[in-house]
Short mmCIF file of C-alpha atoms in Angstrom, two decimals:
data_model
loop_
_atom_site.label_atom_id
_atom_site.label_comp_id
_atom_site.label_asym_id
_atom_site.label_seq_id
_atom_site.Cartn_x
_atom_site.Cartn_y
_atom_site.Cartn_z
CA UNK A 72 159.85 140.73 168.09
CA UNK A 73 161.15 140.14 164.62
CA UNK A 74 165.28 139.94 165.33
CA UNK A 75 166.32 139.73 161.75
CA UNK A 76 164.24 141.29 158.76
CA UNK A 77 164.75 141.19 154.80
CA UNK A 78 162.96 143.76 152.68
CA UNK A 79 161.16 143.25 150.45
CA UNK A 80 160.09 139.43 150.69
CA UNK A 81 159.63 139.23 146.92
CA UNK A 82 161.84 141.27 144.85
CA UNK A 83 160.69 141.07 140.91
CA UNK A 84 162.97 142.61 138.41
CA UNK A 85 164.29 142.59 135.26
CA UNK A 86 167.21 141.11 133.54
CA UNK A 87 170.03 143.29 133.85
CA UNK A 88 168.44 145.54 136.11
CA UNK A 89 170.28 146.46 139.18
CA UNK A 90 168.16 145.33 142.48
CA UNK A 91 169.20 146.21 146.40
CA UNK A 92 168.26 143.63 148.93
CA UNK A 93 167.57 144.89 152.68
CA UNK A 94 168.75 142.86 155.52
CA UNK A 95 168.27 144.47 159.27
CA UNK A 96 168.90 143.21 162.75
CA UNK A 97 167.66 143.92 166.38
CA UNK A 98 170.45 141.16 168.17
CA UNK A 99 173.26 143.66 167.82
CA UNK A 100 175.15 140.84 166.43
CA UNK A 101 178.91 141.39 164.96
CA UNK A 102 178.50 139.38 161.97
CA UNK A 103 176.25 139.56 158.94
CA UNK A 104 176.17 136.88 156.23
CA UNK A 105 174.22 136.73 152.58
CA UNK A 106 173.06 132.84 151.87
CA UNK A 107 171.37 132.15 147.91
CA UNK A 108 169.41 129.02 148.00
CA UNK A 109 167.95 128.42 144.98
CA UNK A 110 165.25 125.83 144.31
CA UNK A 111 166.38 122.25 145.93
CA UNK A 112 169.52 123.29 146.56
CA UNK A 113 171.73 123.73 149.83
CA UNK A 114 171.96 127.51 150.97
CA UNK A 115 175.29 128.65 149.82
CA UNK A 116 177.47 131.60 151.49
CA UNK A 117 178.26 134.68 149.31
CA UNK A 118 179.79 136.74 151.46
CA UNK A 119 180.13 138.34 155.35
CA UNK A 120 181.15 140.82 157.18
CA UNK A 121 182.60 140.93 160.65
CA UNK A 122 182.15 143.86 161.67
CA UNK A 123 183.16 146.07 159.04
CA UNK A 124 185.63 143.97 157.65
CA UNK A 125 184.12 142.50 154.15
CA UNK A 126 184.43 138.30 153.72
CA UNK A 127 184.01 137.45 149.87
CA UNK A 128 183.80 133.67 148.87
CA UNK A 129 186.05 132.54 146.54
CA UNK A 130 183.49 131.87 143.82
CA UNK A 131 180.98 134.37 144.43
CA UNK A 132 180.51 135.79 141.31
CA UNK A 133 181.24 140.20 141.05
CA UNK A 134 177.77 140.46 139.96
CA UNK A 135 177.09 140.37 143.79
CA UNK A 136 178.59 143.31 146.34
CA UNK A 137 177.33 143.96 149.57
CA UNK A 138 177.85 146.91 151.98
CA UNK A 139 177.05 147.37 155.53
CA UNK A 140 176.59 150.88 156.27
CA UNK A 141 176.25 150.53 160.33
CA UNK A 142 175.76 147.06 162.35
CA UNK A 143 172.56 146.91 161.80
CA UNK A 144 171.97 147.29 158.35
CA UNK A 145 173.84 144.79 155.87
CA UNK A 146 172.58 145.31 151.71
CA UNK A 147 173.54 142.77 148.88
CA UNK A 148 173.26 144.29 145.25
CA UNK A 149 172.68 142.40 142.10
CA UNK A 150 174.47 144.74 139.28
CA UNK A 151 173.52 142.93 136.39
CA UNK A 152 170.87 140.35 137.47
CA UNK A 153 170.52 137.35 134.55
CA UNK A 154 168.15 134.46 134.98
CA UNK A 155 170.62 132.37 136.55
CA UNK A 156 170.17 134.55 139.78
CA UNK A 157 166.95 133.76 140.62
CA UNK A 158 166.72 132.28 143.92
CA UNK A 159 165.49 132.73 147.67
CA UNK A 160 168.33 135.10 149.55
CA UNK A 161 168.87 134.89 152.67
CA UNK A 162 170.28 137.26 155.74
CA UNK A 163 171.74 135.86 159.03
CA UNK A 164 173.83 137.09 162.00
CA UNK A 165 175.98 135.60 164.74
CA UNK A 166 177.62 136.67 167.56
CA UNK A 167 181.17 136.48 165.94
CA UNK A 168 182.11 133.27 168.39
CA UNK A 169 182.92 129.99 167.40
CA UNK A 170 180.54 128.09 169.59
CA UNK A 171 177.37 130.37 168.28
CA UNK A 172 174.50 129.96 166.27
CA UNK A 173 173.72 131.85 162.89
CA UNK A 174 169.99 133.50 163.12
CA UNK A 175 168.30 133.68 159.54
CA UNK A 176 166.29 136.43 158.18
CA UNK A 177 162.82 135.26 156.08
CA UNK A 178 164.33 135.68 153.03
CA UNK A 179 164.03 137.33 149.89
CA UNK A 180 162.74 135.37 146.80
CA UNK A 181 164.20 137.03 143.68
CA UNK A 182 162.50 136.31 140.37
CA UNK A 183 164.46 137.96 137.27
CA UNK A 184 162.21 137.96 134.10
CA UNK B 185 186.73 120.80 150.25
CA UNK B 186 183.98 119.74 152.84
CA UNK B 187 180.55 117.86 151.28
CA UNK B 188 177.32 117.45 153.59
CA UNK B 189 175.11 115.05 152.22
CA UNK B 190 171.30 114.10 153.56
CA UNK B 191 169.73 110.93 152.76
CA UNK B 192 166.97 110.66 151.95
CA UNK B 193 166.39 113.66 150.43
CA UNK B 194 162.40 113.04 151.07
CA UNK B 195 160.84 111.11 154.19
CA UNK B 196 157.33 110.64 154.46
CA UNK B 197 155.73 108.95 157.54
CA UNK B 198 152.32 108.55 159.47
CA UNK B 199 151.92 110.84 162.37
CA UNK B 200 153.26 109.49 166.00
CA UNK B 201 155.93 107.57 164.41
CA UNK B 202 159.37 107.69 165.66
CA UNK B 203 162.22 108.78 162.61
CA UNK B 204 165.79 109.14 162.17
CA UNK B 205 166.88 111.63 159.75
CA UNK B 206 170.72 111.60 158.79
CA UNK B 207 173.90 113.80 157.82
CA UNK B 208 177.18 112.97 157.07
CA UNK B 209 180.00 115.42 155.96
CA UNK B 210 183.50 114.12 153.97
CA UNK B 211 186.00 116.32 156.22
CA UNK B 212 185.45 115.50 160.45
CA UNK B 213 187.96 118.62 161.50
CA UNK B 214 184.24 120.56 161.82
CA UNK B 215 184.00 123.08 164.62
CA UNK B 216 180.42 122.62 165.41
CA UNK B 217 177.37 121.15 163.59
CA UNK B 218 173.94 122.53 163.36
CA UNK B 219 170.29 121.64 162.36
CA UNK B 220 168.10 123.82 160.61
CA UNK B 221 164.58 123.66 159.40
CA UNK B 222 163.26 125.54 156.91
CA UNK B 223 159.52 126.11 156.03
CA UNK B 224 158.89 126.68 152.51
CA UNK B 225 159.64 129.45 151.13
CA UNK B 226 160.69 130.87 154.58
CA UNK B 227 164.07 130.74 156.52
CA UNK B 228 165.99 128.78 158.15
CA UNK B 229 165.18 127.97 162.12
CA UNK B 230 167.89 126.65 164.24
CA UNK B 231 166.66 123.36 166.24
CA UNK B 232 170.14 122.07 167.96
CA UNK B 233 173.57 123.27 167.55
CA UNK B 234 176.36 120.59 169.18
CA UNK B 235 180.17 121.18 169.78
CA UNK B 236 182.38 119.39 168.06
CA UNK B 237 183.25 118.38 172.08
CA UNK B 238 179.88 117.00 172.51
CA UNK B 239 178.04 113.87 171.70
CA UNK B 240 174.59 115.02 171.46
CA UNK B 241 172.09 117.39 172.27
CA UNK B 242 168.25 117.17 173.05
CA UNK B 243 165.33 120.28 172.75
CA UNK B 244 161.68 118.47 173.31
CA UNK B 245 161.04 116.14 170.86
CA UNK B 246 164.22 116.41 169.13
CA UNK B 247 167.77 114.61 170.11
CA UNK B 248 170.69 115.30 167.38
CA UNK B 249 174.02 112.83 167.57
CA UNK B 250 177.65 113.82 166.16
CA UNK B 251 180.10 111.06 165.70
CA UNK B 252 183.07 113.37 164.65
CA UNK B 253 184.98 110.65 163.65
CA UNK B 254 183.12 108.64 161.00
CA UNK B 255 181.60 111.94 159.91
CA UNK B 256 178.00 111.55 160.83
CA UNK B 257 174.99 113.08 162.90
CA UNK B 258 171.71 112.20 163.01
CA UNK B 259 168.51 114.14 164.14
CA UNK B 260 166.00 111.90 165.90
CA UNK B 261 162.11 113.13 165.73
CA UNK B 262 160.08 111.60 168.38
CA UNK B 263 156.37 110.89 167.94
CA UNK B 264 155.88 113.36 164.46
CA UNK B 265 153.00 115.07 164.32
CA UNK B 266 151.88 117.03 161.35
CA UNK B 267 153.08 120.48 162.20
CA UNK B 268 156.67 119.08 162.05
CA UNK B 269 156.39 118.79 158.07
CA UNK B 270 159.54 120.63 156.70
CA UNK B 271 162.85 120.39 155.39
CA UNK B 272 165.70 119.89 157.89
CA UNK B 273 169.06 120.96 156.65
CA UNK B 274 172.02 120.08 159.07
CA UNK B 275 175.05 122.65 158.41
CA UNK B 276 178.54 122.54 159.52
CA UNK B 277 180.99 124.82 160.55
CA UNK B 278 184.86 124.12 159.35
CA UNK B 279 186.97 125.25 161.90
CA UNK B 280 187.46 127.85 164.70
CA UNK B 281 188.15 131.67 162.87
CA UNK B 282 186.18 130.42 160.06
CA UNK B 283 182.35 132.24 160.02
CA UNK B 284 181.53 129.52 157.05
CA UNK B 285 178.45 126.91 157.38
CA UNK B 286 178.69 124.54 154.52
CA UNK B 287 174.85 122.72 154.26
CA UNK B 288 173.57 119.76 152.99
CA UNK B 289 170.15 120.35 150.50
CA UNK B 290 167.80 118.90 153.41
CA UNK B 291 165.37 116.29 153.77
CA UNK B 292 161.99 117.13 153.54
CA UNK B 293 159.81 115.40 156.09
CA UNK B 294 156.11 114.77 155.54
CA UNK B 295 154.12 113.71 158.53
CA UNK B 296 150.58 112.48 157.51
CA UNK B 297 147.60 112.82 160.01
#
């Protein structure tokens, strides 16, 4: 029944380690958007893609790419993770439409030691 | 550059009690406005989502208000009960062709037995 899914749910790793973060959907939807939240804080956009076109936010930092392989499937990397990056990430979809509503994956919390 | 800010950023109350939780956002040209809630350390659940067109919108216990103009919504919680301890985040969206939700951090909402 799940309609958006984030592997893993905890991701531990390393300081400067590359880590992969899974996001998958079920709803078929057009549009696929990364969210960090870190602790307190208001969830703040990354990046999306419509479709296959890529979306970056103006101050995401290039530490962070993404690629969507097929609609279902959406992936943010980390290449260099520092402390600084430790926060709950979070996956959500839309229709593409103005009037719709964005569904939100569980989230991955990220912990960089 | 659009702001949301809750207040207060912590509400507790005594369970059947009627509250008012609030939003307001520096830039009215918004598209549509939404309210989340968000477990911890899960994601986010849409409650309401209202048109920039619309006034308000009601799901069970829950009404949400949007007065455009001065910049404000509100989400009204009738008769709390315990299981409705969370934090409610309202988001909104800037402008038709734009995909981006800007959030405020969220109250979080205590309901005591």
């Amino acid at each position: 029944d799940a309609m958006v899914i984030q592997n893993p749910r905890y991701q531990v790793t390393q300081f400067g380690k590359p880590v992969t973060l899974s996001c998958s959907q079920t709803l078929n939807h057009n549009v696929m958007y990364w969210y960090q939240q870190k602790s307190s804080q208001a969830p703040k956009l990354l990046f999306h893609y419509y479709d296959k076109d890529f979306n970056n936010e103006a101050d995401t930092p290039d530490n962070f790419q993404s690629r969507r392989p097929n609609t279902s499937f959406c992936f943010l990397d980390i290449r260099s993770p520092g402390l600084g990056d430790a926060a709950m990430y979070l996956c959500a979809t839309s229709k593409g439409q103005s009037t719709d509503t964005q569904y939100f994956g569980p989230g991955t919390r990220l912990t960089v030691l | 550059k659009q702001e949301v800010t809750q207040i207060p950023a912590a509400l507790s109350v005594p369970e059947g009690e009627n509250l008012v939780l609030n939003c307001s956002f520096t830039d009215s040209a918004i598209y549509n406005l939404q309210w989340f809630r968000q477990d911890p350390g899960k994601g986010l659940t849409s409650l309401l989502l209202i048109q920039s067109s619309q006034r308000e919108q009601t799901s069970g216990r829950l009404n949400a208000s949007l007065d455009k103009s001065s910049g404000r919504s509100t989400l009204y919680i009738a008769a709390s009960q315990p299981g409705d301890s969370a934090t409610y985040l309202c988001a909104v969206r800037k402008g038709s062709g734009s995909e981006k939700l800007v959030f405020g951090k969220g109250t979080k909402l205590t309901v005591n037995p």
